[in-house]
Short mmCIF file of N, CA and C in Angstrom, two decimals:
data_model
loop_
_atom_site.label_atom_id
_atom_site.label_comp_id
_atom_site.label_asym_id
_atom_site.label_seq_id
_atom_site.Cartn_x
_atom_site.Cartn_y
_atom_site.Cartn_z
N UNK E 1 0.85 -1.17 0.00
CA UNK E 1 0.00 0.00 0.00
C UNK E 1 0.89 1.23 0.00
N UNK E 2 0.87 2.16 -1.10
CA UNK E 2 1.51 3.55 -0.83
C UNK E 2 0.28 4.50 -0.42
N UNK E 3 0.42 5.27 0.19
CA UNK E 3 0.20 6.68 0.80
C UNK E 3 0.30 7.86 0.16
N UNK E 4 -0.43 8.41 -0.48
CA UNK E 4 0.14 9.62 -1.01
C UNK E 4 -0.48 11.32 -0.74
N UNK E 5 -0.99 11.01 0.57
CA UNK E 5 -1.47 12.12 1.13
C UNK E 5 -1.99 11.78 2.67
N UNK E 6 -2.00 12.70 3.19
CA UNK E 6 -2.38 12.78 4.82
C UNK E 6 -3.39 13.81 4.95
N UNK E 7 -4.53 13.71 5.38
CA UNK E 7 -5.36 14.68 5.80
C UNK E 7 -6.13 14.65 7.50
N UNK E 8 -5.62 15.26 8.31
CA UNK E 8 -6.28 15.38 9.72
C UNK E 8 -7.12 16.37 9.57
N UNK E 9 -8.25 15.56 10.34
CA UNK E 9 -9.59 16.36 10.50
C UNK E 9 -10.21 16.68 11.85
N UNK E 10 -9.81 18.14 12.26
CA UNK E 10 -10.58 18.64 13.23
C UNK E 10 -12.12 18.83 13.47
N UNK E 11 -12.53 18.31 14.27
CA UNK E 11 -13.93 18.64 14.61
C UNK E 11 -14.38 19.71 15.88
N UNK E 12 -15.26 20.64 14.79
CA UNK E 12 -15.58 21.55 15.99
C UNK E 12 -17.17 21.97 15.99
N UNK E 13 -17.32 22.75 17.58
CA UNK E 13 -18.48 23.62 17.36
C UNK E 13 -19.03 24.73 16.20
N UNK E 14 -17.70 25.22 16.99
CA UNK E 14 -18.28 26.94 16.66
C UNK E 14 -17.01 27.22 15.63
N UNK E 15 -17.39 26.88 14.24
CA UNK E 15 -16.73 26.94 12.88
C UNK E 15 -16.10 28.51 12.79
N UNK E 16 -16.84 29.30 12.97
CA UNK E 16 -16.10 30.47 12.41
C UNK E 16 -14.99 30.98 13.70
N UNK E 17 -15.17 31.01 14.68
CA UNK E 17 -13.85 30.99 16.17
C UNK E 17 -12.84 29.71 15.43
N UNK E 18 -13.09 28.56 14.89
CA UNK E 18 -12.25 27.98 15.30
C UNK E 18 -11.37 28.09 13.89
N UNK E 19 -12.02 28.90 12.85
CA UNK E 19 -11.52 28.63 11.79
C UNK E 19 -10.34 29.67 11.70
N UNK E 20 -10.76 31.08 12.86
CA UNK E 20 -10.11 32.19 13.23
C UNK E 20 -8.58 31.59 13.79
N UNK E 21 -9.18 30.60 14.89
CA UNK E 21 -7.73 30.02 15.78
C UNK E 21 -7.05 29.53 14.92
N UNK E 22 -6.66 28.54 13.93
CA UNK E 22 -6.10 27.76 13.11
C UNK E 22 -5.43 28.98 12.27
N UNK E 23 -6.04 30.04 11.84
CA UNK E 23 -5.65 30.87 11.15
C UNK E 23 -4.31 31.15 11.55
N UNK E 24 -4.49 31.41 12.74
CA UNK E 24 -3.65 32.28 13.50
C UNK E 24 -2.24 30.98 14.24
N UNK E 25 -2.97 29.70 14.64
CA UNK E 25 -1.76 28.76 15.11
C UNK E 25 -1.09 28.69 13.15
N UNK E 26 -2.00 28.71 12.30
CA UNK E 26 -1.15 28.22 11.46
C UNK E 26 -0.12 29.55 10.72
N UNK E 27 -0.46 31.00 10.85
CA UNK E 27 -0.34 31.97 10.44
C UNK E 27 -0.36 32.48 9.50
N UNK E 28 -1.63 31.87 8.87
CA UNK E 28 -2.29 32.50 7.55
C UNK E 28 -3.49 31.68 7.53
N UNK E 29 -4.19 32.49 6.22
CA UNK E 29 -5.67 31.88 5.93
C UNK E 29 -5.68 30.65 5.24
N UNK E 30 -6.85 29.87 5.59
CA UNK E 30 -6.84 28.41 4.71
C UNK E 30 -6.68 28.43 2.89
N UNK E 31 -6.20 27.65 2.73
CA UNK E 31 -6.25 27.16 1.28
C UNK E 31 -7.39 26.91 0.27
N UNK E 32 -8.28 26.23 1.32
CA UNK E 32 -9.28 25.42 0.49
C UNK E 32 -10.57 25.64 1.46
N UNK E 33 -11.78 25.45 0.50
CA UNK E 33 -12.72 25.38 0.93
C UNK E 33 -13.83 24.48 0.39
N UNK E 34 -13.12 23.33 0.87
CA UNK E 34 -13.80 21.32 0.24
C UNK E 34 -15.25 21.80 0.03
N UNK E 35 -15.93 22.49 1.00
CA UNK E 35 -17.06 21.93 1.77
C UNK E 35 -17.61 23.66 2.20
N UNK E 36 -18.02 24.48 1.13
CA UNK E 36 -17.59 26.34 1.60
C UNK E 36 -18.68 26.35 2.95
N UNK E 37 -19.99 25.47 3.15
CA UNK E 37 -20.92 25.76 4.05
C UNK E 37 -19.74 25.49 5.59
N UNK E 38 -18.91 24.21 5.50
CA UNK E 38 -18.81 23.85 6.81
C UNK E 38 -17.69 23.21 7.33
N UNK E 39 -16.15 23.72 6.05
CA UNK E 39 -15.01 22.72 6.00
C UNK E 39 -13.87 24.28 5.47
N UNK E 40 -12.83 24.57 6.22
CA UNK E 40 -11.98 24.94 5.48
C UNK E 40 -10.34 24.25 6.09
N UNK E 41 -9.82 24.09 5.01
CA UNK E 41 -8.27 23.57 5.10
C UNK E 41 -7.16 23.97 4.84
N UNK E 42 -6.50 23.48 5.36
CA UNK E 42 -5.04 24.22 4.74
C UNK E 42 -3.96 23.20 4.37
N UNK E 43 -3.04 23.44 3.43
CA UNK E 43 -1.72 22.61 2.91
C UNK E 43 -0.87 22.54 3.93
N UNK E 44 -0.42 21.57 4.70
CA UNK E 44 0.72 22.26 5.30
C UNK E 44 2.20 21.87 4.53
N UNK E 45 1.71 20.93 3.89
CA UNK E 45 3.03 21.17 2.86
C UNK E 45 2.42 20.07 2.11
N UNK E 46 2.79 20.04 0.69
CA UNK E 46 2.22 18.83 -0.88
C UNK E 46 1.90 17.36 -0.43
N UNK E 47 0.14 17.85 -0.40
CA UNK E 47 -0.26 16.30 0.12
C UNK E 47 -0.61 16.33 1.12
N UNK E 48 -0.13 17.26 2.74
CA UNK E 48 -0.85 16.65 3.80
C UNK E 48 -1.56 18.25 4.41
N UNK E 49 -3.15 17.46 4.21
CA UNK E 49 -4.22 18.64 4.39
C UNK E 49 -4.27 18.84 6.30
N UNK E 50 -4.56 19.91 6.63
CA UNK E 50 -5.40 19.52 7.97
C UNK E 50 -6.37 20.41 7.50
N UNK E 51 -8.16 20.02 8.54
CA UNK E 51 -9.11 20.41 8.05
C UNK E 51 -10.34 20.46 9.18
N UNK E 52 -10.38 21.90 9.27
CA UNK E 52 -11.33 22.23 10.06
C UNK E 52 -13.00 22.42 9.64
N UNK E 53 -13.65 20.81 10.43
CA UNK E 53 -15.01 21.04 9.86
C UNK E 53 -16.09 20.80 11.20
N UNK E 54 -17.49 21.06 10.86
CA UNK E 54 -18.53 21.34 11.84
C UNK E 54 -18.84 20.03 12.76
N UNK E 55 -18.81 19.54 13.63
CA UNK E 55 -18.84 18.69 14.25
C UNK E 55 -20.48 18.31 14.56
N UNK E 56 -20.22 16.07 13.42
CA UNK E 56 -21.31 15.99 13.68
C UNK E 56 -21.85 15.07 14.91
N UNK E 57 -22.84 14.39 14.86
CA UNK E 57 -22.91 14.21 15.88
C UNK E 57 -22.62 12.96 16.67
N UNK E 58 -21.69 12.19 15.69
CA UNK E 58 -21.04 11.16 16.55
C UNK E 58 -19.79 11.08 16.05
N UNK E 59 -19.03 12.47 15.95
CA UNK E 59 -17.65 13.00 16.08
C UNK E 59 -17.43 13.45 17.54
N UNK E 60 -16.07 13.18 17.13
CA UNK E 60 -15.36 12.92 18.80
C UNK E 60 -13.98 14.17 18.81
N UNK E 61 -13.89 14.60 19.99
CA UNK E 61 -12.48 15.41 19.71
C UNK E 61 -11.10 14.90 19.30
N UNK E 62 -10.60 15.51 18.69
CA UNK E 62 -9.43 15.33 17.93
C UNK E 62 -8.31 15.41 18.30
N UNK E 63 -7.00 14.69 18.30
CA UNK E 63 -5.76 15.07 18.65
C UNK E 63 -4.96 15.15 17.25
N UNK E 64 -3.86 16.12 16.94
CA UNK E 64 -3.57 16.20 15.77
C UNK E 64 -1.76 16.80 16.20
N UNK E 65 -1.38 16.01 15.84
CA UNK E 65 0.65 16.18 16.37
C UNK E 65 1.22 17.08 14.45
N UNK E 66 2.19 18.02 14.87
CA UNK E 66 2.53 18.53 13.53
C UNK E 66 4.05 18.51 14.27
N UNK E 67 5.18 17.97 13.67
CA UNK E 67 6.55 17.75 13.59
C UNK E 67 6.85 19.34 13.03
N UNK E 68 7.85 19.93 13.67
CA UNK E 68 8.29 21.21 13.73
C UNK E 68 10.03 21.41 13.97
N UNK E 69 10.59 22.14 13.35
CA UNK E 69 11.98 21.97 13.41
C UNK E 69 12.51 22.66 14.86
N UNK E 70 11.84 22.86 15.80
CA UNK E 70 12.04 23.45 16.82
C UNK E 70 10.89 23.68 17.55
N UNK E 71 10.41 22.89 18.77
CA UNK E 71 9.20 23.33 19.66
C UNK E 71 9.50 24.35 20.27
N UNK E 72 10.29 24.63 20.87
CA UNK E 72 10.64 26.13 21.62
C UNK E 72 10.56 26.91 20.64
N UNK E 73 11.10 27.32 19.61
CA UNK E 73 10.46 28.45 18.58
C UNK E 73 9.57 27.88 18.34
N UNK E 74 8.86 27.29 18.15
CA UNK E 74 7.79 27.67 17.72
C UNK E 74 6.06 27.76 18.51
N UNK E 75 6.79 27.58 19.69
CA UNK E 75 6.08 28.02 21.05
C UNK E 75 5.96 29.40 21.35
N UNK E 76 7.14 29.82 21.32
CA UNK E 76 7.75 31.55 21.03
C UNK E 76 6.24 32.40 20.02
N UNK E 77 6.72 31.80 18.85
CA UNK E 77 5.94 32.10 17.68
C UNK E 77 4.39 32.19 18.12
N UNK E 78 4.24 31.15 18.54
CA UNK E 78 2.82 30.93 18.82
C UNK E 78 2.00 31.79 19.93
N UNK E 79 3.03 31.78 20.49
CA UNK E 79 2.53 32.85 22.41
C UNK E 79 2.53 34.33 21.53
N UNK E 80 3.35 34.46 20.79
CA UNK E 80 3.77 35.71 20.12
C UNK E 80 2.24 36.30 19.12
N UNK E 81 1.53 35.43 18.71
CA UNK E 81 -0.10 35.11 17.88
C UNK E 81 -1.32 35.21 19.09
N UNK E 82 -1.16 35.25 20.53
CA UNK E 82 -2.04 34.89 21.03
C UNK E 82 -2.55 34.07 21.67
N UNK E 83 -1.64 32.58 21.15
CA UNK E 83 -2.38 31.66 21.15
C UNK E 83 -1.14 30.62 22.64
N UNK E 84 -1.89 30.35 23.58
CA UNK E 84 -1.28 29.67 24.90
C UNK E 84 -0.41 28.39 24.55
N UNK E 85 0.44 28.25 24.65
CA UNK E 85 1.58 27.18 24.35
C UNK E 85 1.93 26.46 25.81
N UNK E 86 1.89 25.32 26.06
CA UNK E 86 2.22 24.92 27.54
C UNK E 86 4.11 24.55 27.49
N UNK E 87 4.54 24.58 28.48
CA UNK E 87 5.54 24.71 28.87
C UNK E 87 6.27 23.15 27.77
N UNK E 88 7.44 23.18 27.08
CA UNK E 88 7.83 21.82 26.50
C UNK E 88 8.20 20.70 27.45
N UNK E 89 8.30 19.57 26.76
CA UNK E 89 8.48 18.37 27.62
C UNK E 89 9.11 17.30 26.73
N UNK E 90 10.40 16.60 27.13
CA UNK E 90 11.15 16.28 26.16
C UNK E 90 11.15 14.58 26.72
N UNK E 91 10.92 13.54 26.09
CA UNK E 91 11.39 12.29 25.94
C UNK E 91 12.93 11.73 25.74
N UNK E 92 13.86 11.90 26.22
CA UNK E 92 15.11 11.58 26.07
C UNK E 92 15.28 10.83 24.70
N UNK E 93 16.30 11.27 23.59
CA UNK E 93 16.32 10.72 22.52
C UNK E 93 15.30 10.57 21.74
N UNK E 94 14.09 11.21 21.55
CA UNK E 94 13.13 10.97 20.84
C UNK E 94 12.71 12.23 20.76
N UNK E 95 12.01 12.91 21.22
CA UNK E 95 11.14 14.18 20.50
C UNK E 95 11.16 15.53 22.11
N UNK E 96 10.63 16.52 21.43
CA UNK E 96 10.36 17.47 22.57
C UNK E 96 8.70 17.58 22.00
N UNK E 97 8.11 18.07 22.77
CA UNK E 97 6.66 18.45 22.69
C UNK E 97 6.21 19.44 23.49
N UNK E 98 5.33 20.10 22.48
CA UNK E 98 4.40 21.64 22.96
C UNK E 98 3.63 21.18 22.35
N UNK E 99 2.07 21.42 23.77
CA UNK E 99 1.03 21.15 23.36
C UNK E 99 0.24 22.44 23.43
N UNK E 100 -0.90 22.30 22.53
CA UNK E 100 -1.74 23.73 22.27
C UNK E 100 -3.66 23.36 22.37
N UNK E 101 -3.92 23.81 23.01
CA UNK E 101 -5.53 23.56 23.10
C UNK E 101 -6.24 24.31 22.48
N UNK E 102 -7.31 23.79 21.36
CA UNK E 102 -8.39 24.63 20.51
C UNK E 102 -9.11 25.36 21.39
N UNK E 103 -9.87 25.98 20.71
CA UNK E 103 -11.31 26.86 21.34
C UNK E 103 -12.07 25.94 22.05
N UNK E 104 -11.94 24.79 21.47
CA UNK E 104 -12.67 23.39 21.57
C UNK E 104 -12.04 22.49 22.50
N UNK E 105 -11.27 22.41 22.76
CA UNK E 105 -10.36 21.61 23.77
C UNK E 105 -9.40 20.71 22.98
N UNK E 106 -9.72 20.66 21.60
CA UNK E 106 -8.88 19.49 20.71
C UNK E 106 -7.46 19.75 20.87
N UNK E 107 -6.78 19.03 20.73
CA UNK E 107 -5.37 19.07 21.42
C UNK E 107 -4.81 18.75 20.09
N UNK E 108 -3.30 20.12 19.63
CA UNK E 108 -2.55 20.07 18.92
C UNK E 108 -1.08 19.86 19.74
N UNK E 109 -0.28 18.87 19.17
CA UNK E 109 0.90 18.68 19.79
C UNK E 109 2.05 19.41 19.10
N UNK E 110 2.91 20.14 19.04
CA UNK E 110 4.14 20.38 17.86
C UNK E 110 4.77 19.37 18.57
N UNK E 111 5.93 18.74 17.47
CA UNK E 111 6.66 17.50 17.48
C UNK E 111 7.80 18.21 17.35
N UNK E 112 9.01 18.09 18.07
CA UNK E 112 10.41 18.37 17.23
C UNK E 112 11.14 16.79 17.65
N UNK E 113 11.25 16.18 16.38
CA UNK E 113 12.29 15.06 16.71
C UNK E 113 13.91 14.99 17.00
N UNK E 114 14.47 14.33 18.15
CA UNK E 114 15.44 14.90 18.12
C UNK E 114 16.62 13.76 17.08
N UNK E 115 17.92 14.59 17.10
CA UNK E 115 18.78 14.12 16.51
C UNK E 115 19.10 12.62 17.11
N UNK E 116 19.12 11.73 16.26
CA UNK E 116 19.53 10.36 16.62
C UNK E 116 18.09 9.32 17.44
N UNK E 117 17.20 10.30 17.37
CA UNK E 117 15.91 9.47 17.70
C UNK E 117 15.25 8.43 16.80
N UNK E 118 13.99 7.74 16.79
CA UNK E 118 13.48 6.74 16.09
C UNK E 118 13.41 7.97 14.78
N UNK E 119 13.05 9.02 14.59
CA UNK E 119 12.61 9.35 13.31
C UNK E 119 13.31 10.77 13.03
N UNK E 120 13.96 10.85 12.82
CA UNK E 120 15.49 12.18 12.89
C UNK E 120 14.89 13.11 12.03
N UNK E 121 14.04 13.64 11.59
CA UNK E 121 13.43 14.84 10.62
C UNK E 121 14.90 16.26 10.20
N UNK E 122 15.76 16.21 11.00
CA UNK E 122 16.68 17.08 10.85
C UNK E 122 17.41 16.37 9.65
N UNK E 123 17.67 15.08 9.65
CA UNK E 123 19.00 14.55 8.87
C UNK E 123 18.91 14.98 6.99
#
């Protein structure tokens, strides 16, 4: 089986707040609009969508991890937008993590993998 795209899908209430927050964790406006009544998305790079749509009613909250070349910047970045970044927390040899909570409570993680871990994103 190949893979040739990734799309995470947020589920929310209140579409136009949350479409505002994403704006702003992602720091610009969405790309796309699949679905214009109740879906907008964004590229985050060729192939993998994330996508904020209206939550129905046996959707569940979402956790959604984005790999970042630095969680501390980009915690910085993020506090710097508004938007609450919790303190990082690092796994020895494997990753650091900053987590970020929606309007909604859905939980975004930034990932920075570290050098010589299971999945080295720097090399």
């Amino acid at each position: 089986m190949q893979i040739h795209e990734l799309i995470a899908t947020v589920f929310v209430d209140d579409k136009p707040r949350a479409w505002e927050w994403y704006s702003r964790l992602l720091g610009r406006p969405w790309d796309a609009e699949p679905d214009q009544a109740g879906c907008r998305a964004w590229e985050i790079r060729p192939g993998s969508w994330l996508q904020v749509v209206g939550r129905g009613e046996d959707d569940a909250s979402t956790s959604v991890a984005l790999a970042v070349p630095s969680a501390t910047a980009a915690r910085h970045e993020l506090r710097s937008r508004g938007i609450d970044a919790a303190e990082p927390w690092t796994i020895d040899g494997f990753a650091t993590f900053v987590e970020v909570r929606d309007p909604e409570g859905n939980t975004i993680t930034l990932v920075e993998h570290l050098a010589g871990g299971t999945r080295d994103l720097h090399a």
